[in-house]
Coordinates of C-alpha atoms and ligand atoms in Angstrom, one line a residue:
M1 CA 83.0 107.8 96.8
A2 CA 85.2 104.7 96.9
E3 CA 85.0 102.6 93.8
K4 CA 83.4 99.2 93.9
V5 CA 85.7 96.4 92.9
G6 CA 84.8 93.2 91.1
F7 CA 87.2 90.2 91.7
I8 CA 87.1 87.1 89.4
G9 CA 89.3 84.0 90.0
L10 CA 89.7 83.1 93.7
G11 CA 92.5 80.4 93.5
I12 CA 95.8 80.1 95.3
M13 CA 96.6 83.7 94.5
G14 CA 93.2 85.4 93.9
R15 CA 91.7 84.4 97.3
P16 CA 94.3 86.0 99.5
M17 CA 94.5 89.0 97.2
A18 CA 90.8 89.5 97.5
E19 CA 91.0 89.0 101.3
N20 CA 93.6 91.8 101.5
L21 CA 91.4 94.1 99.5
I22 CA 88.4 93.4 101.8
G23 CA 90.8 93.9 104.8
A24 CA 91.8 97.3 103.5
G25 CA 88.2 98.4 103.5
H26 CA 87.3 98.0 99.8
E27 CA 83.8 96.8 98.8
L28 CA 84.0 93.7 96.5
V29 CA 81.8 91.7 94.2
L30 CA 83.2 88.2 93.8
Y31 CA 82.9 85.5 91.1
N32 CA 84.6 82.1 90.8
R33 CA 83.8 79.2 88.5
T34 CA 83.4 77.1 91.6
R35 CA 80.8 79.2 93.4
E36 CA 81.7 78.0 96.9
K37 CA 85.1 79.6 96.7
A38 CA 83.4 83.0 96.3
E39 CA 80.8 82.3 99.0
E40 CA 83.5 81.5 101.6
L41 CA 84.7 85.1 101.3
A42 CA 81.2 86.7 101.3
G43 CA 80.4 89.1 104.2
D44 CA 79.7 92.7 105.1
N45 CA 82.0 94.1 102.4
A46 CA 81.8 91.3 99.8
T47 CA 78.9 89.9 97.8
V48 CA 78.8 87.1 95.2
A49 CA 77.7 87.5 91.6
G50 CA 76.3 84.8 89.3
S51 CA 78.5 85.5 86.2
P52 CA 81.4 87.7 85.1
R53 CA 78.8 89.9 83.3
E54 CA 77.0 90.5 86.6
V55 CA 80.3 91.4 88.3
A56 CA 80.9 94.0 85.6
E57 CA 77.4 95.4 85.9
Q58 CA 78.0 96.1 89.6
S59 CA 81.6 97.2 89.6
D60 CA 83.8 100.3 88.7
I61 CA 87.0 98.3 88.6
I62 CA 87.1 94.6 87.7
I63 CA 90.2 92.5 88.7
T64 CA 90.8 89.1 87.1
M65 CA 93.3 86.4 88.5
L66 CA 92.9 83.4 86.2
P67 CA 95.2 80.7 85.0
D68 CA 96.0 81.6 81.4
S69 CA 95.1 83.5 78.2
P70 CA 92.1 81.2 77.2
Q71 CA 90.4 81.7 80.6
V72 CA 90.9 85.4 80.6
E73 CA 89.5 85.6 77.1
E74 CA 86.5 83.6 78.1
V75 CA 85.8 85.5 81.2
L76 CA 86.2 88.9 79.6
A77 CA 85.0 88.4 76.0
G78 CA 83.0 85.1 76.2
E79 CA 79.3 84.7 76.6
G80 CA 78.1 86.2 79.9
G81 CA 81.5 87.8 80.1
V82 CA 82.7 91.1 81.6
L83 CA 82.6 93.0 78.3
E84 CA 78.8 92.4 78.1
G85 CA 78.2 94.1 81.4
L86 CA 80.9 96.7 81.3
R87 CA 79.9 100.2 82.6
E88 CA 81.0 103.3 80.7
G89 CA 84.4 104.4 82.2
A90 CA 85.0 101.1 83.9
L91 CA 88.6 99.7 84.4
I92 CA 89.6 96.1 83.9
V93 CA 92.8 95.0 85.8
D94 CA 94.0 91.6 84.7
M95 CA 96.6 90.3 87.2
S96 CA 96.9 86.8 85.7
T97 CA 100.1 85.9 83.8
I98 CA 99.0 85.7 80.1
S99 CA 100.2 86.5 76.6
P100 CA 101.1 90.2 76.0
V101 CA 99.5 89.9 72.5
V102 CA 96.2 88.7 74.0
T103 CA 96.4 91.4 76.6
K104 CA 96.7 94.1 73.9
E105 CA 93.8 92.7 71.9
L106 CA 91.5 92.6 75.0
A107 CA 92.6 96.2 76.0
E108 CA 91.5 97.3 72.5
E109 CA 88.1 95.6 72.9
A110 CA 87.6 97.2 76.3
G111 CA 88.5 100.6 74.8
E112 CA 85.9 100.2 72.0
R113 CA 83.3 99.9 74.8
G114 CA 84.3 103.1 76.5
A115 CA 86.3 101.3 79.2
S116 CA 90.1 100.7 79.7
M117 CA 92.4 97.9 80.8
L118 CA 95.6 97.4 82.7
D119 CA 97.8 94.3 82.6
A120 CA 99.2 93.9 86.1
P121 CA 100.8 90.4 86.6
V122 CA 102.5 89.7 89.8
S123 CA 105.5 87.9 91.3
G124 CA 106.1 86.8 94.9
G125 CA 104.1 83.6 95.0
D126 CA 101.4 82.5 97.3
I127 CA 103.3 83.8 100.3
G128 CA 103.5 87.3 98.8
A129 CA 99.8 87.1 98.0
I130 CA 98.9 86.2 101.6
E131 CA 101.2 88.8 103.1
G132 CA 100.3 91.5 100.7
T133 CA 103.9 91.9 99.5
L134 CA 103.6 91.0 95.8
S135 CA 105.6 92.7 93.1
I136 CA 103.2 94.1 90.6
M137 CA 104.3 95.1 87.1
V138 CA 101.7 97.2 85.3
G139 CA 101.2 98.0 81.6
G140 CA 98.7 100.6 80.4
E141 CA 97.8 104.3 80.7
E142 CA 99.3 106.3 83.5
A143 CA 95.9 107.6 84.6
D144 CA 94.5 104.1 84.9
F145 CA 97.6 103.1 86.9
E146 CA 97.0 106.0 89.3
R147 CA 93.3 105.0 89.6
A148 CA 94.1 101.4 90.6
K149 CA 97.1 102.3 92.8
S150 CA 95.3 102.1 96.2
L151 CA 94.1 98.6 95.2
F152 CA 97.7 97.5 94.2
E153 CA 98.9 98.9 97.5
A154 CA 96.6 96.6 99.4
M155 CA 98.0 93.6 97.6
G156 CA 101.6 94.4 97.0
K157 CA 104.8 96.2 98.0
T158 CA 106.8 96.9 94.8
I159 CA 104.3 98.5 92.4
T160 CA 105.8 99.7 89.1
H161 CA 104.2 101.2 86.0
V162 CA 106.5 99.7 83.3
G163 CA 104.9 101.0 80.1
E164 CA 102.0 100.7 77.7
S165 CA 99.5 97.9 77.4
G166 CA 101.2 94.6 77.3
A167 CA 104.4 95.9 79.0
G168 CA 103.5 94.3 82.3
Q169 CA 103.2 90.9 80.7
V170 CA 106.5 91.4 78.9
V171 CA 108.3 92.1 82.1
K172 CA 106.6 89.1 83.8
A173 CA 107.8 86.9 80.9
A174 CA 111.3 88.3 81.4
N175 CA 111.0 87.4 85.1
Q176 CA 109.9 83.9 84.4
I177 CA 112.8 83.3 82.0
V178 CA 115.3 84.4 84.7
V179 CA 113.7 82.3 87.4
A180 CA 113.5 79.1 85.3
L181 CA 117.0 79.3 84.0
T182 CA 118.4 80.1 87.4
I183 CA 116.6 77.0 88.9
E184 CA 118.1 75.0 86.1
A185 CA 121.6 76.3 86.7
V186 CA 121.4 75.7 90.4
S187 CA 120.2 72.2 89.8
E188 CA 123.2 71.4 87.5
A189 CA 125.6 72.9 90.1
L190 CA 124.1 70.8 92.9
V191 CA 124.1 67.5 91.0
L192 CA 127.6 68.0 89.7
G193 CA 128.9 68.9 93.2
S194 CA 127.0 66.2 94.9
K195 CA 128.0 63.4 92.5
A196 CA 131.6 64.5 92.8
G197 CA 131.3 64.1 96.6
V198 CA 130.8 67.6 97.9
S199 CA 127.9 68.5 100.2
P200 CA 125.1 70.3 98.3
A201 CA 124.4 72.4 101.4
K202 CA 128.0 73.6 101.4
I203 CA 127.8 74.4 97.7
L204 CA 124.8 76.7 98.4
D205 CA 126.6 78.3 101.3
V206 CA 129.7 79.1 99.3
L207 CA 128.0 80.1 96.0
G208 CA 125.5 82.2 97.9
G209 CA 128.3 84.5 99.1
G210 CA 129.7 85.4 95.6
L211 CA 128.6 86.5 92.1
A212 CA 126.7 83.2 91.7
G213 CA 124.5 84.0 94.7
N214 CA 120.8 84.4 93.9
K215 CA 117.3 84.4 95.6
V216 CA 116.5 81.0 94.1
M217 CA 119.2 79.5 96.3
E218 CA 117.6 81.1 99.3
A219 CA 113.9 80.6 98.6
K220 CA 114.2 77.0 97.2
R221 CA 117.0 75.8 99.4
E222 CA 114.9 73.6 101.7
K223 CA 112.8 72.2 98.9
M224 CA 115.9 71.2 96.8
L225 CA 118.0 69.9 99.7
G226 CA 115.1 68.1 101.3
H227 CA 113.4 66.9 98.1
S228 CA 110.1 68.3 99.3
F229 CA 108.4 69.7 96.2
D230 CA 104.9 70.7 97.3
P231 CA 104.0 73.9 95.5
G232 CA 104.6 76.9 95.7
F233 CA 104.6 77.5 92.0
R234 CA 103.7 74.5 89.9
I235 CA 105.8 73.2 87.0
E236 CA 102.8 73.3 84.7
L237 CA 102.3 77.0 85.4
H238 CA 105.9 77.8 84.8
H239 CA 105.8 75.8 81.6
K240 CA 102.8 77.9 80.5
D241 CA 104.9 81.0 81.3
L242 CA 107.9 79.9 79.2
G243 CA 105.4 79.2 76.4
I244 CA 104.3 82.9 76.7
A245 CA 107.9 84.0 76.7
L246 CA 108.8 81.9 73.6
A247 CA 105.7 83.2 71.7
A248 CA 106.6 86.8 72.6
G249 CA 110.1 86.1 71.3
R250 CA 108.7 84.8 68.0
E251 CA 106.4 87.8 67.8
Y252 CA 109.2 90.3 68.3
G253 CA 111.9 88.4 66.5
V254 CA 114.0 87.6 69.6
A255 CA 116.1 84.4 69.9
L256 CA 115.6 82.7 73.3
P257 CA 117.7 79.6 72.9
V258 CA 118.2 78.5 76.5
T259 CA 114.6 79.3 77.4
A260 CA 113.6 76.9 74.7
V261 CA 115.7 74.1 76.2
V262 CA 114.3 74.7 79.7
D263 CA 110.8 74.8 78.3
Q264 CA 111.4 71.3 76.9
M265 CA 112.7 70.2 80.3
L266 CA 109.5 71.3 81.9
E267 CA 107.5 69.5 79.2
T268 CA 109.4 66.4 80.1
L269 CA 108.7 66.8 83.8
K270 CA 105.0 67.1 83.0
A271 CA 105.1 64.0 80.9
K272 CA 106.8 62.2 83.8
G273 CA 103.8 63.2 86.0
R274 CA 105.5 65.9 87.9
G275 CA 103.6 68.9 86.5
D276 CA 101.9 69.5 89.9
R277 CA 105.3 69.7 91.7
D278 CA 107.0 72.9 92.7
H279 CA 109.2 74.3 89.8
S280 CA 112.3 73.6 92.0
A281 CA 111.6 69.9 91.1
L282 CA 113.5 70.7 87.9
L283 CA 116.4 69.4 90.0
T284 CA 114.9 65.9 89.7
L285 CA 115.3 65.9 85.9
I286 CA 119.0 66.7 86.2
E287 CA 119.2 63.9 88.8
D288 CA 117.4 61.4 86.5
S289 CA 119.8 62.3 83.6
S290 CA 122.9 61.9 85.9
G291 CA 121.8 58.7 87.7
H292 CA 122.4 60.5 91.0
E293 CA 120.2 62.0 93.7
I294 CA 121.6 64.7 95.9
G295 CA 121.3 64.0 99.6
D296 CA 120.3 66.6 102.1
G297 CA 123.8 67.7 102.2
G298 CA 124.7 67.0 105.8
Ligands
LIG1 P1 94.7 78.7 90.5 O1 94.5 77.6 89.5 O2 94.9 78.4 91.9 O3 93.5 79.7 90.4 C1 92.8 80.1 89.3 C2 91.3 80.3 89.7 O4 90.6 80.7 88.5 C3 90.6 79.1 90.3 O5 89.9 79.5 91.4 C4 89.6 78.7 89.2 O6 88.4 78.1 89.7 C5 89.4 80.0 88.5 N1 89.0 79.8 87.1 C6 89.6 79.0 86.2 N2 89.0 79.1 85.0 C7 87.9 80.0 85.2 C8 86.9 80.5 84.3 N3 86.9 80.1 83.1 N4 86.0 81.3 84.9 C9 86.1 81.7 86.2 N5 87.0 81.2 87.0 C10 87.9 80.4 86.5 O7 96.0 79.6 89.9 P2 96.9 80.6 90.7 O8 98.1 79.9 91.3 O9 96.0 81.4 91.6 O10 97.4 81.5 89.5 C11 96.6 82.5 88.9 C12 97.5 83.3 88.0 O11 98.6 83.9 88.7 C13 98.2 82.5 86.9 O12 98.2 83.2 85.7 C14 99.6 82.2 87.5 O13 100.6 82.0 86.4 C15 99.8 83.6 88.2 N6 100.8 83.5 89.3 C16 100.8 82.5 90.2 C17 101.7 82.4 91.2 C18 101.8 81.3 92.2 O14 102.7 81.2 93.0 N7 100.8 80.4 92.3 C19 102.7 83.4 91.3 C20 102.7 84.5 90.4 C21 101.7 84.5 89.4

């Protein structure tokens, strides 16, 4: 018999992911802090529960898609949380981006209750969530990965078991370092070129064809050249992710000097009131510092 799936956290990412699971024929039990968001999805194959504990009582596999470590801790281990209602043999799949250290602690707690947990953060953004083409990086036991695979396949395309508990979050932190530092580098290149009198569009065209070419230049081209920074992925969430990366660096004794600088740049953007802008708005900080705004590149 198909396993019943609980889904907690129906935001920008969680909602389309849950919709794709329903579309693939899975039976869901939904919970969101704002109840209406869950009710909007209710139907033949989806019911709404009153608390994370109730979700766990009714589910074999419980997926969470929440902002950060404190929310995942609250929803899993807090009062009325998932752990209180967990069935013997249940599987928790946390797809949020959180601290690998917190993930491991929660996986141990789940294990003590006869259940297990995977960390399965994603990349690919809201578009990937809507289209069901997310990259999913999974940490935990192989058997649990196999058990959840058909669910992952309904939400993503590149699905990789990367190691033991916490490994998924470590890979996601690595991903977020590369994306943030790349956006920063592209921003410096655009402002330098533009202030020196070269068209920023031409800079992207030329750099895109060589070793400097990267997906940030493609995916963020219109936002950066057009100064249209609606998210997408918000600066405040990326700042959260670099905080996770820096904390992991400290935990494992790894120096992340440039990550620390870009983390401070995102902090500055938040203080300037731009935390809700797309992360490609890092460009605006380099522009501020240089007294020059790039044009649309004509
Ligand atoms: P979001 O803020 O849109 O959604 C979070 C959802 O969790 C909201 O519906 C909120 O009501 C709910 N929630 C918050 N606290 C809760 C609580 N205590 N109990 C129950 N529900 C609660 O965020 P999002 O953009 O969907 O991101 C979710 C996760 O996915 C984050 O960890 C983020 O870093 C990661 N992520 C986001 C993107 C993206 O492009 N947005 C891409 C990859 C990964």
